[in-house]
């Protein structure tokens, strides 16, 4: 499983095949079918490993802090395994780590006072934000605040003359001046969502 995930991390899941994995392991392709029936079963197991890496919302703390830690962990894990972003919700045969994770998240929301359906709405909203941000982040041409500032100054600003794009030019210049960190954008949006969900805990 470790080798399958390594290949997917390096080459993407589309480049992963039973034959490719067998070659990397120095084994015959047919020998892999002793462990998994097909590629879909392999993907189920790989996604289960990804869920295992995500921190569960800790008990004994307020629900917002718990869900924030879980969301931050999920973003970090998906940054290591970007191939998994589009597969997290696609598995029809979830593994034990997948189910434990979902149970822990639901339990956190229910214990915080969310009604059953509202807990489901909150869960879907949070997951949509995490997956969407991770997908966007995986496609960005920069990783750090310094890289963003350099690219904005060298690439973006020259394409935004202030007489033609005054607001975009202003925004880009403000990003550079403030030293904005892409990672902070995730927390900004996450905290907005958590704050908006909090009053819904008492709704019926």
C-alpha positions as semicolon CSV with decimal commas, in nm:
position;residue;x (nm);y (nm);z (nm)
1;X;0,000;0,000;0,000
2;X;0,284;0,236;0,082
3;X;0,432;0,188;-0,265
4;X;0,094;0,245;-0,433
5;X;0,053;0,573;-0,246
6;X;0,409;0,676;-0,328
7;X;0,344;0,619;-0,697
8;X;0,019;0,814;-0,683
9;X;0,192;1,099;-0,497
10;X;0,460;1,115;-0,766
11;X;0,264;1,040;-1,082
12;X;-0,103;1,086;-1,001
13;X;-0,366;0,819;-0,968
14;X;-0,425;0,799;-1,344
15;X;-0,074;0,665;-1,388
16;X;-0,127;0,396;-1,128
17;X;-0,207;0,050;-1,256
18;X;-0,175;-0,299;-1,117
19;X;0,103;-0,367;-1,368
20;X;0,285;-0,043;-1,280
21;X;0,260;-0,120;-0,909
22;X;0,378;-0,477;-0,958
23;X;0,682;-0,349;-1,150
24;X;0,769;-0,105;-0,871
25;X;0,744;-0,389;-0,619
26;X;0,944;-0,626;-0,834
27;X;0,656;-0,872;-0,840
28;X;0,427;-1,025;-1,098
29;X;0,106;-0,838;-1,169
30;X;-0,100;-1,149;-1,097
31;X;0,049;-1,177;-0,749
32;X;-0,119;-0,848;-0,650
33;X;-0,461;-1,000;-0,705
34;X;-0,399;-1,218;-0,403
35;X;-0,434;-0,901;-0,194
36;X;-0,682;-0,687;-0,391
37;X;-0,938;-0,792;-0,647
38;X;-0,892;-0,493;-0,878
39;X;-0,781;-0,130;-0,898
40;X;-1,102;-0,005;-0,734
41;X;-1,033;-0,217;-0,428
42;X;-0,677;-0,087;-0,428
43;X;-0,808;0,270;-0,435
44;X;-1,044;0,192;-0,146
45;X;-0,747;0,080;0,060
46;X;-0,535;0,378;-0,042
47;X;-0,808;0,626;0,053
48;X;-0,845;0,449;0,385
49;X;-0,477;0,517;0,453
50;X;-0,533;0,884;0,370
51;X;-0,824;0,902;0,616
52;X;-0,603;0,735;0,876
53;X;-0,353;1,021;0,843
54;X;-0,614;1,290;0,916
55;X;-0,640;1,387;1,280
56;X;-0,977;1,307;1,434
57;X;-1,157;1,594;1,606
58;X;-1,029;1,567;1,963
59;X;-1,272;1,507;2,246
60;X;-1,276;1,725;2,554
61;X;-1,255;2,056;2,365
62;X;-1,509;2,293;2,215
63;X;-1,653;2,183;1,885
64;X;-1,509;2,472;1,681
65;X;-1,154;2,405;1,799
66;X;-1,199;2,033;1,736
67;X;-1,333;2,081;1,384
68;X;-1,066;2,341;1,309
69;X;-0,790;2,097;1,403
70;X;-0,950;1,827;1,193
71;X;-0,988;2,059;0,891
72;X;-0,631;2,188;0,915
73;X;-0,505;1,829;0,937
74;X;-0,715;1,726;0,635
75;X;-0,574;2,013;0,429
76;X;-0,218;1,915;0,522
77;X;-0,279;1,550;0,435
78;X;-0,439;1,636;0,100
79;X;-0,144;1,862;0,020
80;X;0,075;1,551;0,054
81;X;-0,168;1,337;-0,147
82;X;-0,338;1,569;-0,401
83;X;-0,449;1,270;-0,609
84;X;-0,687;1,177;-0,326
85;X;-0,891;1,499;-0,330
86;X;-1,136;1,381;-0,594
87;X;-1,164;1,032;-0,445
88;X;-1,239;1,106;-0,079
89;X;-1,616;1,103;-0,130
90;X;-1,633;0,854;-0,415
91;X;-1,577;0,526;-0,233
92;X;-1,881;0,299;-0,204
93;X;-1,691;0,046;0,008
94;X;-1,533;0,265;0,278
95;X;-1,263;0,111;0,493
96;X;-1,241;0,112;0,873
97;X;-1,038;0,433;0,900
98;X;-1,280;0,610;0,666
99;X;-1,576;0,504;0,880
100;X;-1,402;0,587;1,210
101;X;-1,326;0,932;1,078
102;X;-1,682;1,001;0,969
103;X;-1,821;0,867;1,296
104;X;-1,588;1,092;1,497
105;X;-1,681;1,402;1,296
106;X;-2,052;1,331;1,326
107;X;-2,017;1,260;1,698
108;X;-1,838;1,591;1,750
109;X;-2,116;1,784;1,579
110;X;-2,397;1,596;1,750
111;X;-2,242;1,636;2,096
112;X;-2,207;2,008;2,024
113;X;-2,585;2,027;1,992
114;X;-2,640;2,010;1,618
115;X;-2,962;1,826;1,526
116;X;-2,912;1,519;1,306
117;X;-2,984;1,683;0,971
118;X;-2,803;2,005;1,065
119;X;-2,496;1,801;1,161
120;X;-2,505;1,647;0,814
121;X;-2,536;1,992;0,652
122;X;-2,245;2,119;0,860
123;X;-2,032;1,817;0,775
124;X;-2,094;1,853;0,402
125;X;-2,025;2,226;0,411
126;X;-1,697;2,182;0,595
127;X;-1,583;1,900;0,369
128;X;-1,675;2,098;0,058
129;X;-1,463;2,388;0,181
130;X;-1,165;2,169;0,270
131;X;-1,172;1,973;-0,057
132;X;-1,233;2,284;-0,265
133;X;-0,948;2,474;-0,103
134;X;-0,716;2,175;-0,135
135;X;-0,802;2,141;-0,504
136;X;-0,742;2,510;-0,567
137;X;-0,421;2,506;-0,365
138;X;-0,286;2,209;-0,560
139;X;-0,313;2,410;-0,883
140;X;-0,158;2,736;-0,759
141;X;0,177;2,832;-0,917
142;X;0,317;2,931;-0,576
143;X;0,342;2,776;-0,229
144;X;0,468;3,039;0,013
145;X;0,408;3,405;0,093
146;X;0,745;3,497;-0,059
147;X;0,669;3,309;-0,381
148;X;0,328;3,478;-0,401
149;X;0,481;3,822;-0,351
150;X;0,751;3,762;-0,611
151;X;0,509;3,626;-0,868
152;X;0,265;3,910;-0,807
153;X;0,536;4,172;-0,855
154;X;0,709;4,007;-1,150
155;X;0,419;3,844;-1,334
156;X;0,075;3,966;-1,228
157;X;0,121;4,340;-1,165
158;X;0,278;4,409;-1,509
159;X;-0,038;4,265;-1,664
160;X;-0,263;4,494;-1,458
161;X;-0,207;4,857;-1,561
162;X;-0,389;5,074;-1,305
163;X;-0,568;5,282;-1,568
164;X;-0,729;4,968;-1,714
165;X;-0,763;4,742;-1,407
166;X;-0,759;4,979;-1,108
167;X;-0,917;4,740;-0,857
168;X;-0,714;4,435;-0,955
169;X;-0,395;4,642;-0,949
170;X;-0,488;4,776;-0,606
171;X;-0,560;4,425;-0,475
172;X;-0,237;4,280;-0,611
173;X;-0,031;4,565;-0,466
174;X;-0,202;4,520;-0,129
175;X;-0,120;4,148;-0,131
176;X;0,248;4,227;-0,177
177;X;0,250;4,503;0,085
178;X;0,073;4,288;0,344
179;X;0,292;3,982;0,279
180;X;-0,018;3,765;0,253
181;X;0,036;3,395;0,323
182;X;-0,180;3,155;0,117
183;X;-0,206;2,929;0,423
184;X;-0,377;3,204;0,621
185;X;-0,654;3,223;0,364
186;X;-0,762;2,873;0,461
187;X;-0,805;2,966;0,828
188;X;-0,986;3,289;0,737
189;X;-1,253;3,103;0,541
190;X;-1,272;2,815;0,786
191;X;-1,335;3,044;1,082
192;X;-1,610;3,225;0,891
193;X;-1,785;2,894;0,826
194;X;-1,751;2,776;1,186
195;X;-1,886;3,107;1,316
196;X;-2,182;3,093;1,077
197;X;-2,264;2,736;1,182
198;X;-2,254;2,800;1,557
199;X;-2,602;2,960;1,589
200;X;-2,753;2,660;1,406
201;X;-2,674;2,422;1,690
202;X;-3,000;2,503;1,867
203;X;-3,221;2,491;1,555
204;X;-3,472;2,211;1,529
